[in-house]
C-alpha cells in the first residue's frame, strides 16, 4: 500500500503473532475460522486499529464451513480504504494481515490491499511483491476472484495468480500434496494453466 511514507507490510500466522507485538503494528486485519475464540496475542500490542473477519479457508462449499464471500472482500477493501484515508499519512504505519497459517486467506487479503492501493500496478508486480513479503504465499483463489471483480481488474489478478501458483509448485513441490489433501485441486489445475 503506497502512501507518502510506505507502510511496513507483514503477513503471518497465528503462532507468529506474539513475535510481532514489538514491531509497532498500527493496523491489523485478522482472518480466522468462525469457531476460533478471540486471540489473546493482541493484548500485548500497542494501540492499533483491528478488523476481524471470520470464514474458513476453503474454495468449495462444505458442510458446516463458511465459504469466502464477496462481502468478506468488500470488508477487506473497507479496511484498506480506511487505512488509505487515515488522518496522518506522514506517521509511520505497519499493516499486519494474518490468518491461521499466513499462507492463503491472509495472502489473498494482502494482495487485495496492495492492488487497491496501487491500481496501476500489474498483477505480476503485485504477486512478486507479495512473494517477497510472504514467500510461502498461496492466496485463496475465491478471494482473488472477488477482488478482481470488485477492483474492476477483469481477470488480471486471477491470471497472475495462475502463474504465481505455477512458480510456487516449482519452488515448493510439497505444496501439490498439501493442496490436494486440503481439497484444493482446482488451484493446482490453475497452476498448470499458468
CSV table of C-alpha atoms in Angstrom, one decimal:
chain,number,residue,atom,x,y,z
A,1,UNK,CA,0.0,0.0,0.0
A,2,UNK,CA,1.7,3.2,-1.1
A,3,UNK,CA,1.4,6.4,0.9
A,4,UNK,CA,3.7,9.4,1.5
A,5,UNK,CA,5.7,7.1,3.7
A,6,UNK,CA,5.3,3.5,2.6
A,7,UNK,CA,3.9,1.3,5.4
A,8,UNK,CA,5.6,-1.8,6.6
A,9,UNK,CA,3.5,-4.8,5.4
A,10,UNK,CA,3.5,-8.1,7.2
A,11,UNK,CA,1.7,-11.4,6.7
A,12,UNK,CA,1.8,-14.1,9.4
A,13,UNK,CA,0.0,-17.0,11.0
A,14,UNK,CA,-1.5,-17.1,14.5
A,15,UNK,CA,1.6,-18.7,16.0
A,16,UNK,CA,3.7,-15.8,14.8
A,17,UNK,CA,1.5,-13.0,16.3
A,18,UNK,CA,3.3,-12.8,19.7
A,19,UNK,CA,6.6,-12.1,17.8
A,20,UNK,CA,5.0,-9.1,16.1
A,21,UNK,CA,4.0,-7.3,19.3
A,22,UNK,CA,7.1,-5.2,19.5
A,23,UNK,CA,7.0,-4.1,15.8
A,24,UNK,CA,4.7,-1.0,16.2
A,25,UNK,CA,1.8,-2.6,14.3
A,26,UNK,CA,-0.8,0.2,13.6
A,27,UNK,CA,-3.4,-1.7,11.6
A,28,UNK,CA,-4.4,-5.4,11.8
A,29,UNK,CA,-6.6,-7.4,9.5
A,30,UNK,CA,-7.4,-10.7,11.4
A,31,UNK,CA,-8.9,-13.5,9.4
A,32,UNK,CA,-9.9,-16.5,11.5
A,33,UNK,CA,-12.1,-19.6,11.4
A,34,UNK,CA,-15.6,-18.7,12.7
A,35,UNK,CA,-15.3,-21.0,15.7
A,36,UNK,CA,-12.0,-19.7,17.0
A,37,UNK,CA,-12.1,-17.7,20.2
A,38,UNK,CA,-10.8,-14.2,20.4
A,39,UNK,CA,-7.0,-14.2,20.2
A,40,UNK,CA,-5.1,-13.1,23.3
A,41,UNK,CA,-1.9,-12.2,21.4
A,42,UNK,CA,-3.3,-8.7,20.6
A,43,UNK,CA,-3.3,-7.8,24.3
A,44,UNK,CA,0.4,-7.3,24.1
A,45,UNK,CA,0.2,-5.0,21.1
A,46,UNK,CA,0.2,-1.2,21.4
A,47,UNK,CA,-2.8,0.9,20.2
A,48,UNK,CA,-3.9,-0.3,16.8
A,49,UNK,CA,-6.9,-0.5,14.5
A,50,UNK,CA,-8.2,-4.0,14.0
A,51,UNK,CA,-10.8,-5.6,11.8
A,52,UNK,CA,-11.7,-9.3,12.3
A,53,UNK,CA,-13.3,-11.4,9.6
A,54,UNK,CA,-14.5,-15.0,10.3
A,55,UNK,CA,-14.6,-17.6,7.5
A,56,UNK,CA,-12.9,-20.8,6.6
A,57,UNK,CA,-10.0,-21.3,4.1
A,58,UNK,CA,-11.9,-23.3,1.5
A,59,UNK,CA,-12.6,-22.8,-2.2
A,60,UNK,CA,-15.7,-25.1,-2.5
A,61,UNK,CA,-18.8,-25.3,-0.3
A,62,UNK,CA,-18.6,-27.9,2.5
A,63,UNK,CA,-21.0,-28.8,5.4
A,64,UNK,CA,-20.6,-26.6,8.5
A,65,UNK,CA,-18.0,-24.4,6.8
A,66,UNK,CA,-18.2,-20.7,5.9
A,67,UNK,CA,-17.0,-20.0,2.4
A,68,UNK,CA,-15.2,-16.8,1.5
A,69,UNK,CA,-17.9,-14.5,0.1
A,70,UNK,CA,-17.8,-11.2,-1.8
A,71,UNK,CA,-18.9,-9.4,1.4
A,72,UNK,CA,-15.6,-10.6,3.0
A,73,UNK,CA,-13.6,-9.0,0.2
A,74,UNK,CA,-15.7,-5.8,0.5
A,75,UNK,CA,-14.8,-5.7,4.2
A,76,UNK,CA,-11.1,-6.1,3.3
A,77,UNK,CA,-11.4,-3.2,0.8
A,78,UNK,CA,-13.2,-1.1,3.5
A,79,UNK,CA,-10.2,-1.8,5.8
A,80,UNK,CA,-7.9,-0.7,3.0
A,81,UNK,CA,-9.9,2.4,2.3
A,82,UNK,CA,-9.9,3.4,6.0
A,83,UNK,CA,-6.1,2.9,6.1
A,84,UNK,CA,-5.6,5.0,3.0
A,85,UNK,CA,-7.8,7.7,4.3
A,86,UNK,CA,-6.2,7.8,7.8
A,87,UNK,CA,-5.6,11.3,9.1
A,88,UNK,CA,-1.8,11.3,9.5
A,89,UNK,CA,-0.4,10.0,6.3
A,90,UNK,CA,3.1,11.1,7.4
A,91,UNK,CA,3.2,8.9,10.5
A,92,UNK,CA,4.9,5.6,10.3
A,93,UNK,CA,2.4,2.7,9.8
A,94,UNK,CA,2.6,-1.1,9.9
A,95,UNK,CA,-0.2,-3.2,8.4
A,96,UNK,CA,-0.3,-6.8,9.6
A,97,UNK,CA,-2.6,-9.3,8.0
A,98,UNK,CA,-2.9,-12.7,9.5
A,99,UNK,CA,-4.9,-15.9,9.2
A,100,UNK,CA,-4.3,-19.4,10.7
A,101,UNK,CA,-1.1,-20.2,8.9
A,102,UNK,CA,-0.3,-17.0,7.0
A,103,UNK,CA,-0.5,-18.8,3.7
A,104,UNK,CA,-3.9,-18.5,2.0
A,105,UNK,CA,-6.6,-16.1,3.3
A,106,UNK,CA,-4.1,-13.6,4.6
A,107,UNK,CA,-2.0,-13.5,1.4
A,108,UNK,CA,-5.2,-13.1,-0.7
A,109,UNK,CA,-6.2,-10.2,1.6
A,110,UNK,CA,-2.8,-8.6,1.4
A,111,UNK,CA,-2.7,-8.9,-2.4
A,112,UNK,CA,-6.2,-7.3,-2.5
A,113,UNK,CA,-5.0,-4.4,-0.3
A,114,UNK,CA,-1.9,-3.9,-2.4
A,115,UNK,CA,-4.0,-3.9,-5.6
A,116,UNK,CA,-6.4,-1.4,-4.1
A,117,UNK,CA,-3.6,1.0,-3.1
A,118,UNK,CA,-1.7,0.5,-6.4
A,119,UNK,CA,-4.4,0.5,-9.1
A,120,UNK,CA,-1.9,1.0,-11.9
A,121,UNK,CA,0.4,-1.9,-10.8
A,122,UNK,CA,0.3,-5.0,-12.8
A,123,UNK,CA,-0.9,-8.3,-11.3
A,124,UNK,CA,2.6,-9.7,-11.9
A,125,UNK,CA,4.3,-7.0,-10.0
A,126,UNK,CA,1.8,-7.3,-7.1
A,127,UNK,CA,2.4,-11.0,-6.9
A,128,UNK,CA,6.2,-10.5,-7.0
A,129,UNK,CA,5.8,-8.1,-4.1
A,130,UNK,CA,3.6,-10.5,-2.2
A,131,UNK,CA,6.1,-13.3,-2.6
A,132,UNK,CA,8.8,-11.0,-1.2
A,133,UNK,CA,6.6,-10.3,1.8
A,134,UNK,CA,5.5,-13.9,2.4
A,135,UNK,CA,7.5,-16.4,0.3
A,136,UNK,CA,5.1,-19.3,1.0
A,137,UNK,CA,2.0,-17.4,-0.2
A,138,UNK,CA,-0.7,-19.5,-1.8
A,139,UNK,CA,-3.6,-17.0,-2.0
A,140,UNK,CA,-7.2,-18.3,-1.8
A,141,UNK,CA,-8.4,-18.3,-5.4
A,142,UNK,CA,-12.0,-17.5,-4.5
A,143,UNK,CA,-10.9,-14.3,-2.7
A,144,UNK,CA,-8.7,-13.2,-5.6
A,145,UNK,CA,-11.6,-13.7,-8.0
A,146,UNK,CA,-13.8,-11.5,-5.9
A,147,UNK,CA,-11.0,-8.9,-5.7
A,148,UNK,CA,-10.6,-9.0,-9.5
A,149,UNK,CA,-14.3,-8.2,-9.8
A,150,UNK,CA,-14.6,-5.6,-7.1
A,151,UNK,CA,-11.5,-3.7,-8.1
A,152,UNK,CA,-12.6,-3.8,-11.8
A,153,UNK,CA,-9.5,-5.6,-13.0
A,154,UNK,CA,-11.3,-8.1,-15.2
A,155,UNK,CA,-9.4,-11.3,-14.6
A,156,UNK,CA,-5.9,-9.8,-14.4
A,157,UNK,CA,-5.3,-10.8,-10.8
A,158,UNK,CA,-6.6,-14.4,-11.4
A,159,UNK,CA,-4.4,-14.7,-14.5
A,160,UNK,CA,-1.4,-13.6,-12.4
A,161,UNK,CA,-2.4,-15.9,-9.6
A,162,UNK,CA,-2.2,-18.9,-12.0
A,163,UNK,CA,1.4,-18.0,-12.8
A,164,UNK,CA,2.1,-17.5,-9.1
A,165,UNK,CA,0.8,-20.9,-8.3
A,166,UNK,CA,2.9,-22.4,-11.1
A,167,UNK,CA,6.0,-20.8,-9.6
A,168,UNK,CA,5.1,-22.0,-6.1
A,169,UNK,CA,4.7,-25.6,-7.2
A,170,UNK,CA,8.1,-25.5,-8.9
A,171,UNK,CA,9.9,-24.0,-5.9
A,172,UNK,CA,7.8,-25.8,-3.3
A,173,UNK,CA,6.7,-29.2,-4.8
A,174,UNK,CA,5.3,-30.2,-1.4
A,175,UNK,CA,2.5,-27.7,-2.0
A,176,UNK,CA,1.0,-30.1,-4.6
A,177,UNK,CA,0.4,-32.8,-1.9
A,178,UNK,CA,-0.6,-30.3,0.7
A,179,UNK,CA,-3.3,-28.6,-1.5
A,180,UNK,CA,-4.5,-32.0,-2.7
A,181,UNK,CA,-5.0,-33.0,0.9
A,182,UNK,CA,-7.0,-29.8,1.5
A,183,UNK,CA,-9.3,-30.3,-1.5
A,184,UNK,CA,-7.7,-27.5,-3.5
A,185,UNK,CA,-7.2,-29.5,-6.7
A,186,UNK,CA,-8.9,-26.7,-8.7
A,187,UNK,CA,-6.0,-24.4,-7.7
A,188,UNK,CA,-3.5,-27.0,-8.7
A,189,UNK,CA,-5.2,-27.1,-12.1
A,190,UNK,CA,-4.9,-23.3,-12.3
A,191,UNK,CA,-1.1,-23.7,-11.7
A,192,UNK,CA,-0.9,-26.0,-14.8
A,193,UNK,CA,-2.7,-23.3,-16.9
A,194,UNK,CA,-0.3,-20.6,-15.6
